[in-house]
mmCIF file of C-alpha atoms and ligand atoms in Angstrom:
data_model
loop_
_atom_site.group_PDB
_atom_site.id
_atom_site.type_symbol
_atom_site.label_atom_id
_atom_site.label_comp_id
_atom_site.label_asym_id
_atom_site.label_seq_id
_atom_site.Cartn_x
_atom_site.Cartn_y
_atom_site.Cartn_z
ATOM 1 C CA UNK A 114 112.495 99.656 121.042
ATOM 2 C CA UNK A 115 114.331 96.771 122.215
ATOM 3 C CA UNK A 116 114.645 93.355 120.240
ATOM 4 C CA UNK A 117 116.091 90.502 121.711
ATOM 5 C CA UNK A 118 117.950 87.883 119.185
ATOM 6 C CA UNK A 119 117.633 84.397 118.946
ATOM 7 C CA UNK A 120 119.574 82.802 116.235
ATOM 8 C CA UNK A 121 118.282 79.436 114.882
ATOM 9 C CA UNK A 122 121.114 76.469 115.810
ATOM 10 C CA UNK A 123 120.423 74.850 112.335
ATOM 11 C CA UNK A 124 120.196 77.332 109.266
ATOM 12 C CA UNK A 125 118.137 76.186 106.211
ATOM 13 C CA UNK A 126 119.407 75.875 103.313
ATOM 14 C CA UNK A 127 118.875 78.677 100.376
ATOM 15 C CA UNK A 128 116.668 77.884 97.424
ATOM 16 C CA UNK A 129 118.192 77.397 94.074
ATOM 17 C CA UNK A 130 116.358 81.193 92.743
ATOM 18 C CA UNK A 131 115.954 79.705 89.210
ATOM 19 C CA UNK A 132 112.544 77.941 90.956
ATOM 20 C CA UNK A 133 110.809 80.075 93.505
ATOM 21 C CA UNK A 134 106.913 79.891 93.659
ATOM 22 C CA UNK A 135 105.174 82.316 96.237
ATOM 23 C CA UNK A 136 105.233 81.922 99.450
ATOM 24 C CA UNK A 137 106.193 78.356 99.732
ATOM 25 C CA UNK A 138 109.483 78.482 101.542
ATOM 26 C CA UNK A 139 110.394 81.160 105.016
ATOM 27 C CA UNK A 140 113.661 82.330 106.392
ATOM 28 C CA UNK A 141 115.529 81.069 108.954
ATOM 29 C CA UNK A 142 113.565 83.547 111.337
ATOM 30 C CA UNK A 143 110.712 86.108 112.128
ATOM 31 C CA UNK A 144 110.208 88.852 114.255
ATOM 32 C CA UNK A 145 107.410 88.703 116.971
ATOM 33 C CA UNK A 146 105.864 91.018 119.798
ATOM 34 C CA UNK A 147 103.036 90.759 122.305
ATOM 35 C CA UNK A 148 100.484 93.051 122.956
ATOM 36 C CA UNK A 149 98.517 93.384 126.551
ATOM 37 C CA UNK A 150 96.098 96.291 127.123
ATOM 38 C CA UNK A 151 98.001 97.309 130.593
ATOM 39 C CA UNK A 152 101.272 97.114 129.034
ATOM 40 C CA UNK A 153 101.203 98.179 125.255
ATOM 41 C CA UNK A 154 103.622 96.093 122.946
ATOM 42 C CA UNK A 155 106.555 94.547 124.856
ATOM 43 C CA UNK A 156 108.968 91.820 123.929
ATOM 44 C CA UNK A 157 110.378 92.467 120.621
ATOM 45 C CA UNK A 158 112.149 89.577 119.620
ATOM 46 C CA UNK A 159 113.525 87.960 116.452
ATOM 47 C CA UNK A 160 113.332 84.119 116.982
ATOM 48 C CA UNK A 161 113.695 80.972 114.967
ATOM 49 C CA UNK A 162 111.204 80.722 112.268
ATOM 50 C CA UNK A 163 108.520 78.261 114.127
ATOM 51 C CA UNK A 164 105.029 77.045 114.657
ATOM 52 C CA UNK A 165 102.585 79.419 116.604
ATOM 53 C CA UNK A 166 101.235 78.230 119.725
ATOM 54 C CA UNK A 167 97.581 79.501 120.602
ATOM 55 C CA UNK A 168 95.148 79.218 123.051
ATOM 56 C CA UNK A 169 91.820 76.902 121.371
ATOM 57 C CA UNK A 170 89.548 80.184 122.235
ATOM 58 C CA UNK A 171 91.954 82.665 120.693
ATOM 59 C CA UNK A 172 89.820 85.081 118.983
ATOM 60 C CA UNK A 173 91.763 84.884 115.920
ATOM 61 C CA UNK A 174 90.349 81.953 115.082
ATOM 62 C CA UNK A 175 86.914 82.612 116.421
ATOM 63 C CA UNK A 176 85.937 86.012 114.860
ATOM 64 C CA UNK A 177 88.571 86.555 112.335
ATOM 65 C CA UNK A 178 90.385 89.200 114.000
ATOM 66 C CA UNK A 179 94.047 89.345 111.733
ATOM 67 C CA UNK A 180 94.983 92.150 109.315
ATOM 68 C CA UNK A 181 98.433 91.787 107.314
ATOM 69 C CA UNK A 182 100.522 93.641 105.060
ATOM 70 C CA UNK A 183 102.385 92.169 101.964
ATOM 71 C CA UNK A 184 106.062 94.638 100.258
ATOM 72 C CA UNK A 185 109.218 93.235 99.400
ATOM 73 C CA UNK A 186 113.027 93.400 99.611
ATOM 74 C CA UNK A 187 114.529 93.640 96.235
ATOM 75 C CA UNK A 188 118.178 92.886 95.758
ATOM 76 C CA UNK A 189 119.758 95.969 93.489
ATOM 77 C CA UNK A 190 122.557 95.238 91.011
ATOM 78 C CA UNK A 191 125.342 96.248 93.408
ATOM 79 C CA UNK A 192 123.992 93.822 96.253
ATOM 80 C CA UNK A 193 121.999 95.842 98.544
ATOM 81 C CA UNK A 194 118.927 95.226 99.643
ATOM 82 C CA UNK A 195 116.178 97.644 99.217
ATOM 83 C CA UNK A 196 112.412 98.191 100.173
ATOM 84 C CA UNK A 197 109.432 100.105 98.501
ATOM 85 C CA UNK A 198 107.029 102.266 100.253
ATOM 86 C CA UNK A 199 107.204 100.413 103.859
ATOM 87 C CA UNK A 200 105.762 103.177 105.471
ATOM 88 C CA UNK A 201 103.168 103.136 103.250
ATOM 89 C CA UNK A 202 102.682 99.779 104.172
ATOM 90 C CA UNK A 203 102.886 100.588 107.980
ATOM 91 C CA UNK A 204 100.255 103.419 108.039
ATOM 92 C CA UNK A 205 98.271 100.898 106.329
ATOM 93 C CA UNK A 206 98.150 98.235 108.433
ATOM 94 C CA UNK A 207 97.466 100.950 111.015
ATOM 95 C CA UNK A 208 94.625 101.757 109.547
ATOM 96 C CA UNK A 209 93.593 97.962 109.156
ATOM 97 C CA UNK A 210 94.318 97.714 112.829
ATOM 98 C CA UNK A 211 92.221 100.705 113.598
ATOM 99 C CA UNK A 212 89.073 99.459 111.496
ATOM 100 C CA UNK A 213 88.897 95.251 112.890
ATOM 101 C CA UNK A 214 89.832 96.958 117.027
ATOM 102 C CA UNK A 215 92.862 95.755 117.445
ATOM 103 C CA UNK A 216 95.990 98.125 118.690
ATOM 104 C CA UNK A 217 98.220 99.907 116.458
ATOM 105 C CA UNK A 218 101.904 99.742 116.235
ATOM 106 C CA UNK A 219 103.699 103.549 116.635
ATOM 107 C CA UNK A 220 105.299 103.962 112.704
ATOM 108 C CA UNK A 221 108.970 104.145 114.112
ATOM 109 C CA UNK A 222 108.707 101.184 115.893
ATOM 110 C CA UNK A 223 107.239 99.366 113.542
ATOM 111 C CA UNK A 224 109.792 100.651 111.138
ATOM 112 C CA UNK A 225 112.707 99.953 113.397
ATOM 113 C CA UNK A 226 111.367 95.659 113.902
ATOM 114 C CA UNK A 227 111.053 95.746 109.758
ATOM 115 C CA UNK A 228 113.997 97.082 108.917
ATOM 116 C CA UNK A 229 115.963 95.301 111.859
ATOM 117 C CA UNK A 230 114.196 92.150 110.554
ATOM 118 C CA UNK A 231 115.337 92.351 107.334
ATOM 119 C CA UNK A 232 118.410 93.442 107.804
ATOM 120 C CA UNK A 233 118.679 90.226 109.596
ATOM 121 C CA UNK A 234 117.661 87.888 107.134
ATOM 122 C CA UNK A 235 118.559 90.092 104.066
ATOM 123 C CA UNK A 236 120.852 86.891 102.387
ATOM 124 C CA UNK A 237 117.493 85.233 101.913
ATOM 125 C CA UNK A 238 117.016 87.919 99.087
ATOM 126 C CA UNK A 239 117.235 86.246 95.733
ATOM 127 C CA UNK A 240 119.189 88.118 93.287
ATOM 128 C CA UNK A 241 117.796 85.976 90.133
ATOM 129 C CA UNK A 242 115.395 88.634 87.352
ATOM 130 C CA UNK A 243 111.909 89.061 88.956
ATOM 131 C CA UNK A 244 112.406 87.145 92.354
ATOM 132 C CA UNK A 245 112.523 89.403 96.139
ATOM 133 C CA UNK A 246 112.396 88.849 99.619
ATOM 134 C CA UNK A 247 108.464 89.186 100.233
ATOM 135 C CA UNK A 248 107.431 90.205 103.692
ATOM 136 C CA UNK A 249 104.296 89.217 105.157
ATOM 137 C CA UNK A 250 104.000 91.606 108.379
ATOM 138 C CA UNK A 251 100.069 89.770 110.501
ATOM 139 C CA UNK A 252 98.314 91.037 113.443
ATOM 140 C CA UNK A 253 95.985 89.179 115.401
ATOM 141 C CA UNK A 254 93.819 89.394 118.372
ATOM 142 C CA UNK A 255 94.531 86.402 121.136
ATOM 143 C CA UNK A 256 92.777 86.864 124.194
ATOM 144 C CA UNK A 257 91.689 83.690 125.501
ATOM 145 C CA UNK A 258 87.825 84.245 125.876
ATOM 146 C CA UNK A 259 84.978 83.366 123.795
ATOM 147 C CA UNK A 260 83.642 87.072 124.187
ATOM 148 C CA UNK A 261 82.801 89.169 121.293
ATOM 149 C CA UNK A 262 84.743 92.634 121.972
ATOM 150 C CA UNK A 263 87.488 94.553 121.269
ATOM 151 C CA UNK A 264 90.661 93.127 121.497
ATOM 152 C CA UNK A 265 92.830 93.140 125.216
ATOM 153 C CA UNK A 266 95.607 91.188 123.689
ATOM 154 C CA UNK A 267 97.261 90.235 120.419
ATOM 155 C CA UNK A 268 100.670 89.468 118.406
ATOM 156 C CA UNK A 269 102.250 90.851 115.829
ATOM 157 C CA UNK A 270 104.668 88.779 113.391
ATOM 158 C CA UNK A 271 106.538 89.203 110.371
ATOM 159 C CA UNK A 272 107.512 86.412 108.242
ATOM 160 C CA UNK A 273 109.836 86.516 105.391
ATOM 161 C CA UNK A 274 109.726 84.338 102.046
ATOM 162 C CA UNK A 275 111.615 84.469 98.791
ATOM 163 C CA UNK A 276 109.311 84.509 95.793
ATOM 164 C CA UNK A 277 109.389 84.335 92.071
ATOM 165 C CA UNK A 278 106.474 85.852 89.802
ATOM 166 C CA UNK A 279 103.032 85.708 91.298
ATOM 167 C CA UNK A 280 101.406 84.128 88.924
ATOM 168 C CA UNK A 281 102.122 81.335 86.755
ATOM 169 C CA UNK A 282 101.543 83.632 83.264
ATOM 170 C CA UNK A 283 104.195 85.717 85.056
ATOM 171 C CA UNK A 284 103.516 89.531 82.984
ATOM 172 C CA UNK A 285 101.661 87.428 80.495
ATOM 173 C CA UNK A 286 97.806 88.794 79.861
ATOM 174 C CA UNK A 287 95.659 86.784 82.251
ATOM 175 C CA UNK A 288 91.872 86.326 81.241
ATOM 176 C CA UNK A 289 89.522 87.870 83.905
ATOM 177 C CA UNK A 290 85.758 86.949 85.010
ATOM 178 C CA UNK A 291 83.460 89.655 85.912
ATOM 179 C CA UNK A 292 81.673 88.784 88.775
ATOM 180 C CA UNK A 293 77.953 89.461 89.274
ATOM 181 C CA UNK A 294 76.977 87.156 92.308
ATOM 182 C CA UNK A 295 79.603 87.730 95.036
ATOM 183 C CA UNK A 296 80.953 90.696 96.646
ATOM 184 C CA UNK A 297 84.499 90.947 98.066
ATOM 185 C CA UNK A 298 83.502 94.425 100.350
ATOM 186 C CA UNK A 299 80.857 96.686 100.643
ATOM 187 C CA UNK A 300 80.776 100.321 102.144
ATOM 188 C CA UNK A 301 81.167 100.361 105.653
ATOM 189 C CA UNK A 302 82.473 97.245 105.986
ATOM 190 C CA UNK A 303 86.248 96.106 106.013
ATOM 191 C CA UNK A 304 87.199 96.394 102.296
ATOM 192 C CA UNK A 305 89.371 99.411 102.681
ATOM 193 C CA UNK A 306 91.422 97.083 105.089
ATOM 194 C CA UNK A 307 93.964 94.420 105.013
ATOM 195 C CA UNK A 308 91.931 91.830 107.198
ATOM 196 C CA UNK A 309 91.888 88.283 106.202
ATOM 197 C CA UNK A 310 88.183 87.973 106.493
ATOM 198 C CA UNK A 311 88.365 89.648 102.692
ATOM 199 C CA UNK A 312 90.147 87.002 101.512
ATOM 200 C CA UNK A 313 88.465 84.069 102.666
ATOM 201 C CA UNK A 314 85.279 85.666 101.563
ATOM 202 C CA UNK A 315 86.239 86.526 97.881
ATOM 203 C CA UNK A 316 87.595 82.727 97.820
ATOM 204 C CA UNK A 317 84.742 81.211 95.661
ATOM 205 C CA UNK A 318 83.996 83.617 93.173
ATOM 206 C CA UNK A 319 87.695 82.914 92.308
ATOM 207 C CA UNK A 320 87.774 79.116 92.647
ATOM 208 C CA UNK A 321 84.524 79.186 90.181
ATOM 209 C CA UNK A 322 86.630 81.586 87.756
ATOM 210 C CA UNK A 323 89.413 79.158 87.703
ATOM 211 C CA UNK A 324 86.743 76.127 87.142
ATOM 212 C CA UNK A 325 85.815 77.930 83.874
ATOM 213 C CA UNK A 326 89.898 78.834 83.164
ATOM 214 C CA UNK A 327 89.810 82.355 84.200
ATOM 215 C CA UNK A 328 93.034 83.671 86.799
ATOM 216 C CA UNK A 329 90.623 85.879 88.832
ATOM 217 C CA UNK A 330 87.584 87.540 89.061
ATOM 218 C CA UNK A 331 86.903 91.447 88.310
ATOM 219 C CA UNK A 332 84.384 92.613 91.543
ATOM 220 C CA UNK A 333 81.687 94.741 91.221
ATOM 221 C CA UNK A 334 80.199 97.061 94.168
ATOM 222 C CA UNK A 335 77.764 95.875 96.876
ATOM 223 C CA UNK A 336 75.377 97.663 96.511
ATOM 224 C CA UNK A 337 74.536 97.884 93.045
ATOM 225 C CA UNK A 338 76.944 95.341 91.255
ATOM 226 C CA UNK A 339 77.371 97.782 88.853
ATOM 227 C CA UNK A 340 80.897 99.930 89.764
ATOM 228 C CA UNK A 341 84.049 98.085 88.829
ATOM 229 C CA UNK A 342 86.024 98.067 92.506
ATOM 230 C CA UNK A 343 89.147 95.687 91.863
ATOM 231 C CA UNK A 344 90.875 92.817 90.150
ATOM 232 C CA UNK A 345 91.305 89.581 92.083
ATOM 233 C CA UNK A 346 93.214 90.554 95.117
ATOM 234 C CA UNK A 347 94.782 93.736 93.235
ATOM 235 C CA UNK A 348 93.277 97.196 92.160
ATOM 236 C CA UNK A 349 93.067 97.876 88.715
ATOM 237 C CA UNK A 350 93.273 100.237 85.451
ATOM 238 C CA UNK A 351 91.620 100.695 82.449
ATOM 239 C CA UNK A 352 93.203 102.835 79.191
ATOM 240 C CA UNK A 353 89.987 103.999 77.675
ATOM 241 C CA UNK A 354 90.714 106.573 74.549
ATOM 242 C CA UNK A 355 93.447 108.595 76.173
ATOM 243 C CA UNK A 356 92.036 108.391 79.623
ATOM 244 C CA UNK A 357 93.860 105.767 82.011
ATOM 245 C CA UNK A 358 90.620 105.190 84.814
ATOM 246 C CA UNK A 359 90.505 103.203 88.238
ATOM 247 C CA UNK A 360 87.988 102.974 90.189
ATOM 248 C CA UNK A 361 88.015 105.511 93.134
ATOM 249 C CA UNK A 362 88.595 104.404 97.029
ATOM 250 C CA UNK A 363 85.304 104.419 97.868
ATOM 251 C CA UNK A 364 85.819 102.403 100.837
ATOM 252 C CA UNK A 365 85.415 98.941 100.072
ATOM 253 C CA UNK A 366 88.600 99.352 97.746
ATOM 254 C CA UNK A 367 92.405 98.284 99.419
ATOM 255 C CA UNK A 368 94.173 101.590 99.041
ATOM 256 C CA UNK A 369 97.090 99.827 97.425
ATOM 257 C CA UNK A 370 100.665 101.628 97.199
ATOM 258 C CA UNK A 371 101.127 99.992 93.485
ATOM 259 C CA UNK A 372 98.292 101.944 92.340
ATOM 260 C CA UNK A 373 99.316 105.067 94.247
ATOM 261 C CA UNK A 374 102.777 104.357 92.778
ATOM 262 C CA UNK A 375 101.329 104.403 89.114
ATOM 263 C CA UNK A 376 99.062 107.378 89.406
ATOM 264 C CA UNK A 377 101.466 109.182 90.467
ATOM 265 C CA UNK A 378 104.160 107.912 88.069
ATOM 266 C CA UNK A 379 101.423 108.616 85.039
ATOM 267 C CA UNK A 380 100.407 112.177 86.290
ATOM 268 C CA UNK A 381 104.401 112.905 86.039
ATOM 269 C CA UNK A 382 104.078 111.977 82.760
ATOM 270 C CA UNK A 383 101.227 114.032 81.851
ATOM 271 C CA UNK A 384 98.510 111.296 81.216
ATOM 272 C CA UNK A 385 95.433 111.694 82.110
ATOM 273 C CA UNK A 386 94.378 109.831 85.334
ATOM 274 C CA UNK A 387 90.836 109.606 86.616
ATOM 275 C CA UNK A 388 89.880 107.820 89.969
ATOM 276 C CA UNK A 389 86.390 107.701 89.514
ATOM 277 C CA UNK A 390 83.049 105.481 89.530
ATOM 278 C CA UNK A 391 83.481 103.251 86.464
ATOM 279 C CA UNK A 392 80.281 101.356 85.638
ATOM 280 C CA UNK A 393 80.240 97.986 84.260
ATOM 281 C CA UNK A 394 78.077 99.419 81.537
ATOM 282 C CA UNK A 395 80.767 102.016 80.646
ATOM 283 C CA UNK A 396 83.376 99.189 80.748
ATOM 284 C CA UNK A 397 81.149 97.148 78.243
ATOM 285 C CA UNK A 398 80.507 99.687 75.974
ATOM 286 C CA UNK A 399 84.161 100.890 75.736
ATOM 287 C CA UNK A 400 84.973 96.869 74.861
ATOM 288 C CA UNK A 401 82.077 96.502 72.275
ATOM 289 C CA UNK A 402 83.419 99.789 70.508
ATOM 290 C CA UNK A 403 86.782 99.547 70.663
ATOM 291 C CA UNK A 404 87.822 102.317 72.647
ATOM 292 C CA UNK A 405 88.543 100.101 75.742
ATOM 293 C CA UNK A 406 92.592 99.872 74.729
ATOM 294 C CA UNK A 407 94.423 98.552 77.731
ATOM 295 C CA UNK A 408 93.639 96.546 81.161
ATOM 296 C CA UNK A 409 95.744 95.480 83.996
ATOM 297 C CA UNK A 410 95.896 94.775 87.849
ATOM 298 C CA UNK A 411 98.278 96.125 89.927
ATOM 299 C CA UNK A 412 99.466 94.767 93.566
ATOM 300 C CA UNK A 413 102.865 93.997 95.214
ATOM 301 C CA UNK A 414 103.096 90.771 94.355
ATOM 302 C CA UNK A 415 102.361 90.518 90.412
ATOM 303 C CA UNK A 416 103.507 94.617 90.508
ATOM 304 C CA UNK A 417 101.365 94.912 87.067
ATOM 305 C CA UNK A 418 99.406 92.116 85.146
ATOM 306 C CA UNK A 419 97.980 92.867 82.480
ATOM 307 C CA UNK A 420 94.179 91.383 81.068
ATOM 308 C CA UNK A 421 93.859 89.822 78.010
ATOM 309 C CA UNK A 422 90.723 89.052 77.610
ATOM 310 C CA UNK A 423 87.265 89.968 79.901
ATOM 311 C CA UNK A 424 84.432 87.825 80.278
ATOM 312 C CA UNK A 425 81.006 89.333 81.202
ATOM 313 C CA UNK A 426 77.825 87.535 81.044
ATOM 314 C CA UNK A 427 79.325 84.456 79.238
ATOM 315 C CA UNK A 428 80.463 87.164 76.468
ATOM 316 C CA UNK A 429 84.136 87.337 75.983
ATOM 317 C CA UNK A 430 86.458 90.306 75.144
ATOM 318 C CA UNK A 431 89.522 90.591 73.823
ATOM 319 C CA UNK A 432 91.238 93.352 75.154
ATOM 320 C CA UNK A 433 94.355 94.626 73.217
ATOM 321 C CA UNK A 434 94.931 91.337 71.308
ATOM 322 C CA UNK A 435 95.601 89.780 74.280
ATOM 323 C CA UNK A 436 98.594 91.232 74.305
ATOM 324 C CA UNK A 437 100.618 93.479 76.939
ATOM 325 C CA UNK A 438 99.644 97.271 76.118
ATOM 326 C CA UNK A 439 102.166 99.860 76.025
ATOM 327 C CA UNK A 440 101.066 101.827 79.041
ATOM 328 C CA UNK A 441 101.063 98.610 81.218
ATOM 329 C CA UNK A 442 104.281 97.681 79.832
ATOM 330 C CA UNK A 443 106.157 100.565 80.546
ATOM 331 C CA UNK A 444 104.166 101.186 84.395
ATOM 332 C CA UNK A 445 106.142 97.588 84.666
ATOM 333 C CA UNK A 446 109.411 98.502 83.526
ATOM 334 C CA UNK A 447 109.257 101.652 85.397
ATOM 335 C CA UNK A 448 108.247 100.595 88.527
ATOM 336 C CA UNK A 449 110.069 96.932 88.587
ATOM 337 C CA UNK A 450 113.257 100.042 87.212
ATOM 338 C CA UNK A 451 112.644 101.487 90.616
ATOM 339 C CA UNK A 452 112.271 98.447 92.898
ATOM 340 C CA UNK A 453 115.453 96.721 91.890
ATOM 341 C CA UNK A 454 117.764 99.800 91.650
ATOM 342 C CA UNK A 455 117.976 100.072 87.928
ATOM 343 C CA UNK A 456 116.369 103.216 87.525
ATOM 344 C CA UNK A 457 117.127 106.207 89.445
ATOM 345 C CA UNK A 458 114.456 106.817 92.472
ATOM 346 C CA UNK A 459 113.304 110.507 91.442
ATOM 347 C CA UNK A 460 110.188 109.823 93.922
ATOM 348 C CA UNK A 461 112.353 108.789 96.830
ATOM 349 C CA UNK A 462 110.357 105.652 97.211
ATOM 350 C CA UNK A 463 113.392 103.065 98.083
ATOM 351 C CA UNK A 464 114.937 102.327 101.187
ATOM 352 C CA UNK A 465 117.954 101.088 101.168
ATOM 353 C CA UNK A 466 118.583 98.149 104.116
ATOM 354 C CA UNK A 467 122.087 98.391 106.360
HETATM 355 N N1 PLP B 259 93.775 94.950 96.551
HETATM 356 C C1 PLP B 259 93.833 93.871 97.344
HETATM 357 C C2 PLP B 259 92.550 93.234 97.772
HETATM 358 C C3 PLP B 259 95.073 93.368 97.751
HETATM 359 O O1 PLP B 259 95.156 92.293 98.534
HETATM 360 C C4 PLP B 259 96.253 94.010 97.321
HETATM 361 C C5 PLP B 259 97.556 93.497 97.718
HETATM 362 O O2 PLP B 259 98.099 93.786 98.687
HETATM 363 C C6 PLP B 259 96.138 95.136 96.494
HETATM 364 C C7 PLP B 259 94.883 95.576 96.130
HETATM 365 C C8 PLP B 259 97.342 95.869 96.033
HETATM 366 O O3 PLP B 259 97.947 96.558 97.081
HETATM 367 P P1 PLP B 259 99.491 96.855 97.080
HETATM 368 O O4 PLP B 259 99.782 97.524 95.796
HETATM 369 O O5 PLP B 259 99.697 97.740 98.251
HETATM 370 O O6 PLP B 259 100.175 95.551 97.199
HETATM 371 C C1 COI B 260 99.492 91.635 96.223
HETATM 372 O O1 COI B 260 100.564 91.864 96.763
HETATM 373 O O2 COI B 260 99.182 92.131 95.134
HETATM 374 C C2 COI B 260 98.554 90.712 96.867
HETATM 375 O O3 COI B 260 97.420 90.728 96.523
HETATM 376 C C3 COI B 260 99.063 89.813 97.871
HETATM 377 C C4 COI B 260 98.238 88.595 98.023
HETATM 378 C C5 COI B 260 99.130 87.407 98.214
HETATM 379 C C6 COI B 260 97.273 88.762 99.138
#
């Protein structure tokens, strides 16, 4: 595929790594291609890093049709820069793209635009302990009609911003809600999917979490609101006796590549890993008698956070102390080992940027 190159005329300035937030400050660039119906994807381009201009009837903005994907560049010890799992990341969003209509990218070209892309802006990686170069790959639908129907035309985009820690508590325990009101996804529907319509949806559930001083909400199935399904916008895991348990993808759970990444790290290891249905019920029991030893979410961006403490129908549980577990610690050192080159890859997960 061919990319055209645009370089800006007035480079930003790099932030001072010591004070990165998420997702706050962008590159210098970003890659972008069009998509017609009667002509498939054509003009690859990296431009300046600007303002999008659409049409008021895009349907983007009408019916919510977007999906995105979310990895990082990490900066190894020796200066290269390195990415995990992107082509985990691209059959996902091609599998995103596939669910909300709208057209799929072939894998090696939308391997070649990433890794051109990066390679491109690669200086913006911070080097300082727990920052990277976080990509946000989006794909929307922009035909300029007010129909309701599968997609003609749309744009794909990748943006690039370094980032510190996630969350304020950084790997600190965070205290967790369990929600029994909303839903993030139901079966059928578009939870197995990166689509931004998720994300606006499970919105309030975690604004009223944070109202009560809770960092997210744990969701529970839509059918029943009785099966744990994730943690905020991250899967989770639960050490119960000598049993580490996540829920399994049952469809309205994002397949994500950190919890691939630890299953398959912890079956190497010999624990035992169920993905299963895990009840709320179970969950409560396992908290009131003690066997419920370890909690944490696991996504991209935070890579593992643990839970300190779970609140379910205005009764609150500590969960390990409130302290960081052993199990979550060491999925964190192993896989944050991995990501930033100080442990060897024996997966072959990393990808190492020219
Ligand atoms: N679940 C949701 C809803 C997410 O948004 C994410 C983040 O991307 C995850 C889980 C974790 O996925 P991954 O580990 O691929 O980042
Ligand atoms: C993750 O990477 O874990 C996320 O949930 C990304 C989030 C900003 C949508």
């Amino acid at each position: 595929m061919e990319i055209t190159v645009t370089k800006t005329t007035c480079p930003k300035e790099k932030p001072d790594s010591s004070t990165l937030g998420f997702g706050k400050i962008f590159t210098d660039h970003m890659f972008m291609m069009d998509y017609a119906a009667d002509k498939g994807w054509y003009d690859a381009r990296i431009v300046p890093f600007a303002n999008l201009s659409l049409h008021p009837a895009s349907t983007v903005l009408h019916y919510g049709a977007e999906i995105f994907e979310g990895l990082k560049a990490y900066r190894r010890a020796d200066g290269k820069v390195q990415l995990f799992r992107p082509m985990e990341n691209i059959r996902r969003l091609n599998n995103s793209a596939e669910r909300l209509c709208l057209p799929t990218i072939p894998e090696e070209d939308a391997f070649q635009v990433l890794t051109e892309f990066v390679a491109m802006e690669q200086d913006w990686t911070p080097s300082a302990p727990g920052t990277s170069l976080y990509l946000r790959p989006f794909l929307f639908g922009n035909d300029e009609s007010l129909g309701v129907h599968g997609v003609h035309n749309a744009t794909f985009v990748i943006i690039a911003s370094p980032v510190g820690s996630y969350y304020k508590e950084g790997i600190n325990p965070v205290r967790i809600m369990i929600e029994d009101e909303d839903v993030r996804a139901v079966r059928g529907g578009t939870g197995y999917a990166k689509c931004g319509g998720n994300y606006a949806a499970s919105t309030r559930a975690g604004e009223r979490a944070a109202q009560q001083g809770y960092s997210q909400v744990l969701w529970l199935d839509g059918v029943e609101r009785k099966y744990i399904e994730e943690v905020g916008a991250m899967n989770v895991m639960f050490k119960i006796g000598d049993e580490i348990v996540t829920p399994m993808l049952s469809g309205s759970i994002l397949p994500g590549i950190t919890r691939k990444s630890c299953i398959e790290v912890l079956k190497k290891e010999g624990y035992t890993v169920s993905e299963r249905l895990l009840s709320v019920d179970e969950l409560a029991k396992a908290m009131e008698d003690g066997t419920l030893l370890e909690a944490w979410g696991c996504g991209t961006a935070a890579v593992v956070s643990p839970i300190g403490e779970l609140c379910y129908k205005g009764k609150r549980y500590a969960v390990n102390n409130g302290e960081i577990g052993a199990v979550t610690q060491h999925l964190y050192d192993t896989l944050t080992g991995i990501q930033w080159g100080k442990l060897e890859d024996t997966f072959g997960w990393t990808c190492p940027i020219d």
